[in-house]
C-alpha cells in the first residue's frame, strides 16, 4: 500500500455568517476558488496534476448544489481535465474529503488529490435543504430526533457538565484564538479573500470576540431552552429516549457554541512519487482514518467512539497522541472527549476553536487538520489527532504524523 502525505494546507479567513458579514458577497464557489487557486499557485501545479478535487459542503442546494466541486474547478485556474466530486458527511465533510483522498492515494487510484470543503452560511442557511431526518415523521419519530443543540444539552445533562464549565471553556477558546492570531500562527495557512479588482475583502477571522469573559457569557440566555421545554417540546422526546434523566439541563448558548461563519479550506495530498515529480517536500503522513455511527438522538458523542476505534485499529493508545483538535461544535462535545480519555485541556485545541473562530460546516474538518499540522510543526511534536462530532450520530477522525 502506498503512503499518503500532506504537502500543503490553506484556508480562507472565516467571515461572520450574516448578511453584514464580510464574506456574504462571495459565493461558496468563490470561496472554493480562493482555496483551490492558492493550492495550485503555491505548489506550481500544471495540467492534470491531481486526480480529483474532493470537496465537502453540507447544505447542497441552490448555489451550493449541482456538484459544487466541479463548479469550483471550472471557475478556478485548475485544468479542466481535473474533475470534482462533492460529498456530505455533515460537519465532518471537510475531514472526510481528506480521508477519502488519502485512502485513494493509498490504494493507488491516482498520485494526488486536492481535498477540503466550503460553506457559505450567510448565503445558504443551515437546514434549507430540508433533509428527511428532521422533517419526515416516519424517520424522525422512530429515531427520537432532536436538534443538535438539544443533543449538546443532553450530553451536559448525562455527563455532569455545568453552565460555568461550558462558559469557562468558551472564554479559554477566545483567549487562545487571540493569542494565536497575535503570534501570527495562522500566517502560513491563511489566504486572503479578494474581490475581482484584487482588493482584500477579508484577511482575518472576524467572528472572534476576544473581550469575552464569564460575566458577559453569564448574561446570555440558553439558546435551546424554549425549543426543548415549550415549543415544539423536544425535551419530552429526549426523556422518552433517556428515562434515567430527570430533566435536560440547558447550558448552551451563542457564546459557548460554534459560530455561524463562511469559509473554505483545501489540503494537497499525494504519494511520495508525486512529491518527487513536483519537487515538493511532504509535511506529514496521514497515518490513519476512521468513521463510525453513533446514537442519533444525543448525536454529538462521535469523537469518543471514533477515537477509540482509530486507536485500536492501529495498535495505539491515547498517550501516543501529542496534540488534539476536537471541533468545538458545542462546549460539551469537547468536555466529553476530555473526560472520556482523561486528556489534559492543554493538549486540545491549543489555538482556539470553532467557539471563537466559527464553524463553516463543510470546511471545518480540513481547517482543523491544517491547524493541527501547523501546531505540530511549531511545537516540534510528532503525532496529532483531529476529530469531529457529526449530525445524525456519527464521528470521524484522522491521525497524522510529521515527516
JSON list of C-alpha atoms in Angstrom, two decimals, residues 184-367:
[
{"chain": "A", "resi": 184, "resn": "UNK", "atom": "CA", "xyz": [0.82, 35.06, 13.62]},
{"chain": "A", "resi": 185, "resn": "UNK", "atom": "CA", "xyz": [0.46, 31.28, 13.99]},
{"chain": "A", "resi": 186, "resn": "UNK", "atom": "CA", "xyz": [-2.00, 31.08, 11.07]},
{"chain": "A", "resi": 187, "resn": "UNK", "atom": "CA", "xyz": [0.10, 33.24, 8.73]},
{"chain": "A", "resi": 188, "resn": "UNK", "atom": "CA", "xyz": [1.39, 30.37, 6.62]},
{"chain": "A", "resi": 189, "resn": "UNK", "atom": "CA", "xyz": [-2.07, 28.93, 6.05]},
{"chain": "A", "resi": 190, "resn": "UNK", "atom": "CA", "xyz": [-4.44, 31.89, 5.68]},
{"chain": "A", "resi": 191, "resn": "UNK", "atom": "CA", "xyz": [-5.23, 33.03, 2.13]},
{"chain": "A", "resi": 192, "resn": "UNK", "atom": "CA", "xyz": [-6.98, 36.42, 1.99]},
{"chain": "A", "resi": 193, "resn": "UNK", "atom": "CA", "xyz": [-10.25, 36.63, 0.10]},
{"chain": "A", "resi": 194, "resn": "UNK", "atom": "CA", "xyz": [-10.08, 39.33, -2.58]},
{"chain": "A", "resi": 195, "resn": "UNK", "atom": "CA", "xyz": [-12.60, 40.93, -4.90]},
{"chain": "A", "resi": 196, "resn": "UNK", "atom": "CA", "xyz": [-12.43, 40.99, -8.70]},
{"chain": "A", "resi": 197, "resn": "UNK", "atom": "CA", "xyz": [-10.13, 44.02, -8.54]},
{"chain": "A", "resi": 198, "resn": "UNK", "atom": "CA", "xyz": [-7.67, 42.28, -6.27]},
{"chain": "A", "resi": 199, "resn": "UNK", "atom": "CA", "xyz": [-8.64, 44.29, -3.21]},
{"chain": "A", "resi": 200, "resn": "UNK", "atom": "CA", "xyz": [-8.73, 42.41, 0.08]},
{"chain": "A", "resi": 201, "resn": "UNK", "atom": "CA", "xyz": [-12.21, 41.67, 1.38]},
{"chain": "A", "resi": 202, "resn": "UNK", "atom": "CA", "xyz": [-11.11, 39.78, 4.49]},
{"chain": "A", "resi": 203, "resn": "UNK", "atom": "CA", "xyz": [-7.80, 38.51, 5.87]},
{"chain": "A", "resi": 204, "resn": "UNK", "atom": "CA", "xyz": [-8.64, 37.59, 9.48]},
{"chain": "A", "resi": 205, "resn": "UNK", "atom": "CA", "xyz": [-11.24, 35.57, 11.38]},
{"chain": "A", "resi": 206, "resn": "UNK", "atom": "CA", "xyz": [-13.81, 38.26, 12.02]},
{"chain": "A", "resi": 207, "resn": "UNK", "atom": "CA", "xyz": [-16.09, 36.21, 14.28]},
{"chain": "A", "resi": 208, "resn": "UNK", "atom": "CA", "xyz": [-13.67, 36.35, 17.23]},
{"chain": "A", "resi": 209, "resn": "UNK", "atom": "CA", "xyz": [-14.73, 38.20, 20.37]},
{"chain": "A", "resi": 210, "resn": "UNK", "atom": "CA", "xyz": [-11.52, 38.48, 22.40]},
{"chain": "A", "resi": 211, "resn": "UNK", "atom": "CA", "xyz": [-13.19, 40.55, 25.12]},
{"chain": "A", "resi": 212, "resn": "UNK", "atom": "CA", "xyz": [-15.43, 37.65, 26.12]},
{"chain": "A", "resi": 213, "resn": "UNK", "atom": "CA", "xyz": [-15.45, 36.89, 29.86]},
{"chain": "A", "resi": 214, "resn": "UNK", "atom": "CA", "xyz": [-17.53, 34.88, 32.29]},
{"chain": "A", "resi": 215, "resn": "UNK", "atom": "CA", "xyz": [-19.67, 37.89, 33.14]},
{"chain": "A", "resi": 216, "resn": "UNK", "atom": "CA", "xyz": [-20.63, 38.64, 29.54]},
{"chain": "A", "resi": 217, "resn": "UNK", "atom": "CA", "xyz": [-21.42, 34.99, 28.86]},
{"chain": "A", "resi": 218, "resn": "UNK", "atom": "CA", "xyz": [-23.43, 34.75, 32.07]},
{"chain": "A", "resi": 219, "resn": "UNK", "atom": "CA", "xyz": [-25.84, 37.34, 30.70]},
{"chain": "A", "resi": 220, "resn": "UNK", "atom": "CA", "xyz": [-26.80, 35.15, 27.72]},
{"chain": "A", "resi": 221, "resn": "UNK", "atom": "CA", "xyz": [-29.96, 33.07, 27.79]},
{"chain": "A", "resi": 222, "resn": "UNK", "atom": "CA", "xyz": [-29.76, 29.35, 26.92]},
{"chain": "A", "resi": 223, "resn": "UNK", "atom": "CA", "xyz": [-30.39, 29.05, 23.19]},
{"chain": "A", "resi": 224, "resn": "UNK", "atom": "CA", "xyz": [-32.30, 25.77, 23.22]},
{"chain": "A", "resi": 225, "resn": "UNK", "atom": "CA", "xyz": [-34.37, 26.01, 26.41]},
{"chain": "A", "resi": 226, "resn": "UNK", "atom": "CA", "xyz": [-37.59, 27.20, 24.76]},
{"chain": "A", "resi": 227, "resn": "UNK", "atom": "CA", "xyz": [-37.15, 24.74, 21.90]},
{"chain": "A", "resi": 228, "resn": "UNK", "atom": "CA", "xyz": [-36.79, 21.98, 24.45]},
{"chain": "A", "resi": 229, "resn": "UNK", "atom": "CA", "xyz": [-39.36, 22.96, 27.06]},
{"chain": "A", "resi": 230, "resn": "UNK", "atom": "CA", "xyz": [-42.06, 24.92, 25.27]},
{"chain": "A", "resi": 231, "resn": "UNK", "atom": "CA", "xyz": [-42.45, 24.56, 21.52]},
{"chain": "A", "resi": 232, "resn": "UNK", "atom": "CA", "xyz": [-42.08, 22.08, 20.00]},
{"chain": "A", "resi": 233, "resn": "UNK", "atom": "CA", "xyz": [-41.03, 20.41, 23.26]},
{"chain": "A", "resi": 234, "resn": "UNK", "atom": "CA", "xyz": [-38.02, 18.32, 22.24]},
{"chain": "A", "resi": 235, "resn": "UNK", "atom": "CA", "xyz": [-37.09, 17.66, 25.88]},
{"chain": "A", "resi": 236, "resn": "UNK", "atom": "CA", "xyz": [-40.02, 15.25, 26.08]},
{"chain": "A", "resi": 237, "resn": "UNK", "atom": "CA", "xyz": [-38.63, 13.33, 23.12]},
{"chain": "A", "resi": 238, "resn": "UNK", "atom": "CA", "xyz": [-35.23, 13.17, 24.80]},
{"chain": "A", "resi": 239, "resn": "UNK", "atom": "CA", "xyz": [-36.68, 11.95, 28.10]},
{"chain": "A", "resi": 240, "resn": "UNK", "atom": "CA", "xyz": [-38.51, 9.16, 26.29]},
{"chain": "A", "resi": 241, "resn": "UNK", "atom": "CA", "xyz": [-35.16, 8.00, 24.91]},
{"chain": "A", "resi": 242, "resn": "UNK", "atom": "CA", "xyz": [-33.27, 8.55, 28.17]},
{"chain": "A", "resi": 243, "resn": "UNK", "atom": "CA", "xyz": [-35.74, 7.96, 31.03]},
{"chain": "A", "resi": 244, "resn": "UNK", "atom": "CA", "xyz": [-32.89, 7.92, 33.55]},
{"chain": "A", "resi": 245, "resn": "UNK", "atom": "CA", "xyz": [-32.61, 11.70, 33.15]},
{"chain": "A", "resi": 246, "resn": "UNK", "atom": "CA", "xyz": [-34.80, 13.80, 35.43]},
{"chain": "A", "resi": 247, "resn": "UNK", "atom": "CA", "xyz": [-34.58, 16.76, 33.09]},
{"chain": "A", "resi": 248, "resn": "UNK", "atom": "CA", "xyz": [-32.48, 18.27, 30.32]},
{"chain": "A", "resi": 249, "resn": "UNK", "atom": "CA", "xyz": [-30.16, 20.94, 31.69]},
{"chain": "A", "resi": 250, "resn": "UNK", "atom": "CA", "xyz": [-29.91, 23.65, 29.02]},
{"chain": "A", "resi": 251, "resn": "UNK", "atom": "CA", "xyz": [-26.42, 25.12, 29.31]},
{"chain": "A", "resi": 252, "resn": "UNK", "atom": "CA", "xyz": [-25.56, 26.07, 25.73]},
{"chain": "A", "resi": 253, "resn": "UNK", "atom": "CA", "xyz": [-25.95, 29.49, 24.15]},
{"chain": "A", "resi": 254, "resn": "UNK", "atom": "CA", "xyz": [-24.37, 31.50, 21.35]},
{"chain": "A", "resi": 255, "resn": "UNK", "atom": "CA", "xyz": [-21.25, 32.17, 23.42]},
{"chain": "A", "resi": 256, "resn": "UNK", "atom": "CA", "xyz": [-20.30, 28.55, 24.19]},
{"chain": "A", "resi": 257, "resn": "UNK", "atom": "CA", "xyz": [-21.41, 27.03, 20.88]},
{"chain": "A", "resi": 258, "resn": "UNK", "atom": "CA", "xyz": [-19.72, 27.19, 17.49]},
{"chain": "A", "resi": 259, "resn": "UNK", "atom": "CA", "xyz": [-20.16, 30.34, 15.45]},
{"chain": "A", "resi": 260, "resn": "UNK", "atom": "CA", "xyz": [-22.05, 30.53, 12.16]},
{"chain": "A", "resi": 261, "resn": "UNK", "atom": "CA", "xyz": [-19.49, 31.65, 9.56]},
{"chain": "A", "resi": 262, "resn": "UNK", "atom": "CA", "xyz": [-18.42, 31.48, 5.92]},
{"chain": "A", "resi": 263, "resn": "UNK", "atom": "CA", "xyz": [-15.14, 29.90, 4.84]},
{"chain": "A", "resi": 264, "resn": "UNK", "atom": "CA", "xyz": [-13.21, 27.33, 2.79]},
{"chain": "A", "resi": 265, "resn": "UNK", "atom": "CA", "xyz": [-10.13, 25.16, 3.20]},
{"chain": "A", "resi": 266, "resn": "UNK", "atom": "CA", "xyz": [-8.04, 22.92, 0.95]},
{"chain": "A", "resi": 267, "resn": "UNK", "atom": "CA", "xyz": [-5.34, 20.31, 1.54]},
{"chain": "A", "resi": 268, "resn": "UNK", "atom": "CA", "xyz": [-2.96, 18.87, -1.05]},
{"chain": "A", "resi": 269, "resn": "UNK", "atom": "CA", "xyz": [-2.49, 15.12, -0.58]},
{"chain": "A", "resi": 270, "resn": "UNK", "atom": "CA", "xyz": [-0.20, 12.92, -2.62]},
{"chain": "A", "resi": 271, "resn": "UNK", "atom": "CA", "xyz": [2.14, 9.97, -2.81]},
{"chain": "A", "resi": 272, "resn": "UNK", "atom": "CA", "xyz": [5.89, 10.11, -2.36]},
{"chain": "A", "resi": 273, "resn": "UNK", "atom": "CA", "xyz": [6.27, 9.93, -6.15]},
{"chain": "A", "resi": 274, "resn": "UNK", "atom": "CA", "xyz": [4.04, 12.97, -6.57]},
{"chain": "A", "resi": 275, "resn": "UNK", "atom": "CA", "xyz": [6.31, 15.00, -4.30]},
{"chain": "A", "resi": 276, "resn": "UNK", "atom": "CA", "xyz": [9.37, 13.94, -6.23]},
{"chain": "A", "resi": 277, "resn": "UNK", "atom": "CA", "xyz": [7.72, 14.83, -9.53]},
{"chain": "A", "resi": 278, "resn": "UNK", "atom": "CA", "xyz": [6.82, 18.36, -8.41]},
{"chain": "A", "resi": 279, "resn": "UNK", "atom": "CA", "xyz": [9.79, 19.00, -6.15]},
{"chain": "A", "resi": 280, "resn": "UNK", "atom": "CA", "xyz": [7.59, 19.19, -3.06]},
{"chain": "A", "resi": 281, "resn": "UNK", "atom": "CA", "xyz": [8.52, 18.18, 0.46]},
{"chain": "A", "resi": 282, "resn": "UNK", "atom": "CA", "xyz": [5.85, 16.30, 2.44]},
{"chain": "A", "resi": 283, "resn": "UNK", "atom": "CA", "xyz": [4.87, 17.87, 5.76]},
{"chain": "A", "resi": 284, "resn": "UNK", "atom": "CA", "xyz": [3.08, 14.92, 7.33]},
{"chain": "A", "resi": 285, "resn": "UNK", "atom": "CA", "xyz": [1.94, 11.38, 6.69]},
{"chain": "A", "resi": 286, "resn": "UNK", "atom": "CA", "xyz": [-1.72, 10.52, 7.06]},
{"chain": "A", "resi": 287, "resn": "UNK", "atom": "CA", "xyz": [-1.26, 7.64, 9.46]},
{"chain": "A", "resi": 288, "resn": "UNK", "atom": "CA", "xyz": [-4.88, 6.54, 9.91]},
{"chain": "A", "resi": 289, "resn": "UNK", "atom": "CA", "xyz": [-8.51, 7.44, 9.21]},
{"chain": "A", "resi": 290, "resn": "UNK", "atom": "CA", "xyz": [-11.77, 6.27, 10.75]},
{"chain": "A", "resi": 291, "resn": "UNK", "atom": "CA", "xyz": [-15.51, 6.87, 10.87]},
{"chain": "A", "resi": 292, "resn": "UNK", "atom": "CA", "xyz": [-18.34, 5.44, 12.94]},
{"chain": "A", "resi": 293, "resn": "UNK", "atom": "CA", "xyz": [-22.07, 5.67, 13.54]},
{"chain": "A", "resi": 294, "resn": "UNK", "atom": "CA", "xyz": [-23.45, 6.58, 16.99]},
{"chain": "A", "resi": 295, "resn": "UNK", "atom": "CA", "xyz": [-26.71, 7.27, 18.84]},
{"chain": "A", "resi": 296, "resn": "UNK", "atom": "CA", "xyz": [-28.69, 9.63, 16.55]},
{"chain": "A", "resi": 297, "resn": "UNK", "atom": "CA", "xyz": [-30.57, 11.42, 19.35]},
{"chain": "A", "resi": 298, "resn": "UNK", "atom": "CA", "xyz": [-27.74, 12.62, 21.56]},
{"chain": "A", "resi": 299, "resn": "UNK", "atom": "CA", "xyz": [-25.97, 12.72, 18.21]},
{"chain": "A", "resi": 300, "resn": "UNK", "atom": "CA", "xyz": [-22.73, 14.52, 19.14]},
{"chain": "A", "resi": 301, "resn": "UNK", "atom": "CA", "xyz": [-20.77, 11.89, 21.08]},
{"chain": "A", "resi": 302, "resn": "UNK", "atom": "CA", "xyz": [-18.99, 10.56, 17.98]},
{"chain": "A", "resi": 303, "resn": "UNK", "atom": "CA", "xyz": [-15.45, 11.83, 18.76]},
{"chain": "A", "resi": 304, "resn": "UNK", "atom": "CA", "xyz": [-15.22, 9.38, 21.68]},
{"chain": "A", "resi": 305, "resn": "UNK", "atom": "CA", "xyz": [-16.02, 6.06, 19.94]},
{"chain": "A", "resi": 306, "resn": "UNK", "atom": "CA", "xyz": [-14.30, 7.00, 16.69]},
{"chain": "A", "resi": 307, "resn": "UNK", "atom": "CA", "xyz": [-11.13, 7.85, 18.61]},
{"chain": "A", "resi": 308, "resn": "UNK", "atom": "CA", "xyz": [-11.32, 4.51, 20.42]},
{"chain": "A", "resi": 309, "resn": "UNK", "atom": "CA", "xyz": [-11.74, 2.83, 17.04]},
{"chain": "A", "resi": 310, "resn": "UNK", "atom": "CA", "xyz": [-8.88, 4.57, 15.27]},
{"chain": "A", "resi": 311, "resn": "UNK", "atom": "CA", "xyz": [-6.51, 3.91, 18.16]},
{"chain": "A", "resi": 312, "resn": "UNK", "atom": "CA", "xyz": [-7.48, 0.25, 18.47]},
{"chain": "A", "resi": 313, "resn": "UNK", "atom": "CA", "xyz": [-7.30, -0.34, 14.73]},
{"chain": "A", "resi": 314, "resn": "UNK", "atom": "CA", "xyz": [-3.74, 0.99, 14.66]},
{"chain": "A", "resi": 315, "resn": "UNK", "atom": "CA", "xyz": [-2.39, -0.51, 17.88]},
{"chain": "A", "resi": 316, "resn": "UNK", "atom": "CA", "xyz": [-2.13, 2.89, 19.58]},
{"chain": "A", "resi": 317, "resn": "UNK", "atom": "CA", "xyz": [-3.28, 4.41, 22.85]},
{"chain": "A", "resi": 318, "resn": "UNK", "atom": "CA", "xyz": [-4.29, 7.90, 23.80]},
{"chain": "A", "resi": 319, "resn": "UNK", "atom": "CA", "xyz": [-0.86, 8.61, 25.25]},
{"chain": "A", "resi": 320, "resn": "UNK", "atom": "CA", "xyz": [0.67, 8.24, 21.79]},
{"chain": "A", "resi": 321, "resn": "UNK", "atom": "CA", "xyz": [-1.06, 11.45, 20.64]},
{"chain": "A", "resi": 322, "resn": "UNK", "atom": "CA", "xyz": [0.80, 14.71, 21.22]},
{"chain": "A", "resi": 323, "resn": "UNK", "atom": "CA", "xyz": [-1.94, 17.17, 20.20]},
{"chain": "A", "resi": 324, "resn": "UNK", "atom": "CA", "xyz": [-5.67, 17.03, 19.58]},
{"chain": "A", "resi": 325, "resn": "UNK", "atom": "CA", "xyz": [-8.12, 19.06, 17.54]},
{"chain": "A", "resi": 326, "resn": "UNK", "atom": "CA", "xyz": [-11.68, 18.30, 18.68]},
{"chain": "A", "resi": 327, "resn": "UNK", "atom": "CA", "xyz": [-14.16, 20.51, 16.87]},
{"chain": "A", "resi": 328, "resn": "UNK", "atom": "CA", "xyz": [-15.87, 22.88, 19.26]},
{"chain": "A", "resi": 329, "resn": "UNK", "atom": "CA", "xyz": [-19.35, 22.39, 17.86]},
{"chain": "A", "resi": 330, "resn": "UNK", "atom": "CA", "xyz": [-20.56, 22.84, 21.44]},
{"chain": "A", "resi": 331, "resn": "UNK", "atom": "CA", "xyz": [-18.57, 23.08, 24.66]},
{"chain": "A", "resi": 332, "resn": "UNK", "atom": "CA", "xyz": [-19.97, 19.80, 25.98]},
{"chain": "A", "resi": 333, "resn": "UNK", "atom": "CA", "xyz": [-18.59, 17.87, 22.98]},
{"chain": "A", "resi": 334, "resn": "UNK", "atom": "CA", "xyz": [-15.01, 18.79, 23.87]},
{"chain": "A", "resi": 335, "resn": "UNK", "atom": "CA", "xyz": [-15.58, 18.29, 27.61]},
{"chain": "A", "resi": 336, "resn": "UNK", "atom": "CA", "xyz": [-16.95, 14.79, 26.96]},
{"chain": "A", "resi": 337, "resn": "UNK", "atom": "CA", "xyz": [-13.87, 13.90, 24.89]},
{"chain": "A", "resi": 338, "resn": "UNK", "atom": "CA", "xyz": [-11.50, 15.14, 27.57]},
{"chain": "A", "resi": 339, "resn": "UNK", "atom": "CA", "xyz": [-13.43, 13.31, 30.28]},
{"chain": "A", "resi": 340, "resn": "UNK", "atom": "CA", "xyz": [-13.55, 10.05, 28.35]},
{"chain": "A", "resi": 341, "resn": "UNK", "atom": "CA", "xyz": [-9.81, 9.92, 27.72]},
{"chain": "A", "resi": 342, "resn": "UNK", "atom": "CA", "xyz": [-8.57, 11.93, 30.72]},
{"chain": "A", "resi": 343, "resn": "UNK", "atom": "CA", "xyz": [-6.85, 14.29, 28.29]},
{"chain": "A", "resi": 344, "resn": "UNK", "atom": "CA", "xyz": [-5.24, 17.49, 29.55]},
{"chain": "A", "resi": 345, "resn": "UNK", "atom": "CA", "xyz": [-7.01, 20.52, 28.03]},
{"chain": "A", "resi": 346, "resn": "UNK", "atom": "CA", "xyz": [-3.54, 21.98, 27.40]},
{"chain": "A", "resi": 347, "resn": "UNK", "atom": "CA", "xyz": [-3.22, 19.48, 24.53]},
{"chain": "A", "resi": 348, "resn": "UNK", "atom": "CA", "xyz": [-6.64, 20.15, 22.98]},
{"chain": "A", "resi": 349, "resn": "UNK", "atom": "CA", "xyz": [-7.44, 23.00, 20.57]},
{"chain": "A", "resi": 350, "resn": "UNK", "atom": "CA", "xyz": [-4.41, 24.94, 21.72]},
{"chain": "A", "resi": 351, "resn": "UNK", "atom": "CA", "xyz": [-5.03, 27.78, 19.25]},
{"chain": "A", "resi": 352, "resn": "UNK", "atom": "CA", "xyz": [-8.72, 28.14, 19.98]},
{"chain": "A", "resi": 353, "resn": "UNK", "atom": "CA", "xyz": [-11.54, 26.54, 18.07]},
{"chain": "A", "resi": 354, "resn": "UNK", "atom": "CA", "xyz": [-14.94, 26.97, 16.48]},
{"chain": "A", "resi": 355, "resn": "UNK", "atom": "CA", "xyz": [-16.43, 28.64, 19.55]},
{"chain": "A", "resi": 356, "resn": "UNK", "atom": "CA", "xyz": [-14.02, 31.51, 18.98]},
{"chain": "A", "resi": 357, "resn": "UNK", "atom": "CA", "xyz": [-13.49, 31.50, 15.22]},
{"chain": "A", "resi": 358, "resn": "UNK", "atom": "CA", "xyz": [-16.59, 29.80, 13.83]},
{"chain": "A", "resi": 359, "resn": "UNK", "atom": "CA", "xyz": [-17.61, 26.58, 12.15]},
{"chain": "A", "resi": 360, "resn": "UNK", "atom": "CA", "xyz": [-18.15, 26.76, 8.35]},
{"chain": "A", "resi": 361, "resn": "UNK", "atom": "CA", "xyz": [-19.73, 23.32, 8.24]},
{"chain": "A", "resi": 362, "resn": "UNK", "atom": "CA", "xyz": [-18.23, 21.76, 5.10]},
{"chain": "A", "resi": 363, "resn": "UNK", "atom": "CA", "xyz": [-14.80, 23.31, 5.62]},
{"chain": "A", "resi": 364, "resn": "UNK", "atom": "CA", "xyz": [-14.12, 22.86, 9.33]},
{"chain": "A", "resi": 365, "resn": "UNK", "atom": "CA", "xyz": [-12.68, 19.35, 9.16]},
{"chain": "A", "resi": 366, "resn": "UNK", "atom": "CA", "xyz": [-9.99, 20.48, 6.73]},
{"chain": "A", "resi": 367, "resn": "UNK", "atom": "CA", "xyz": [-9.42, 23.66, 8.73]}
]
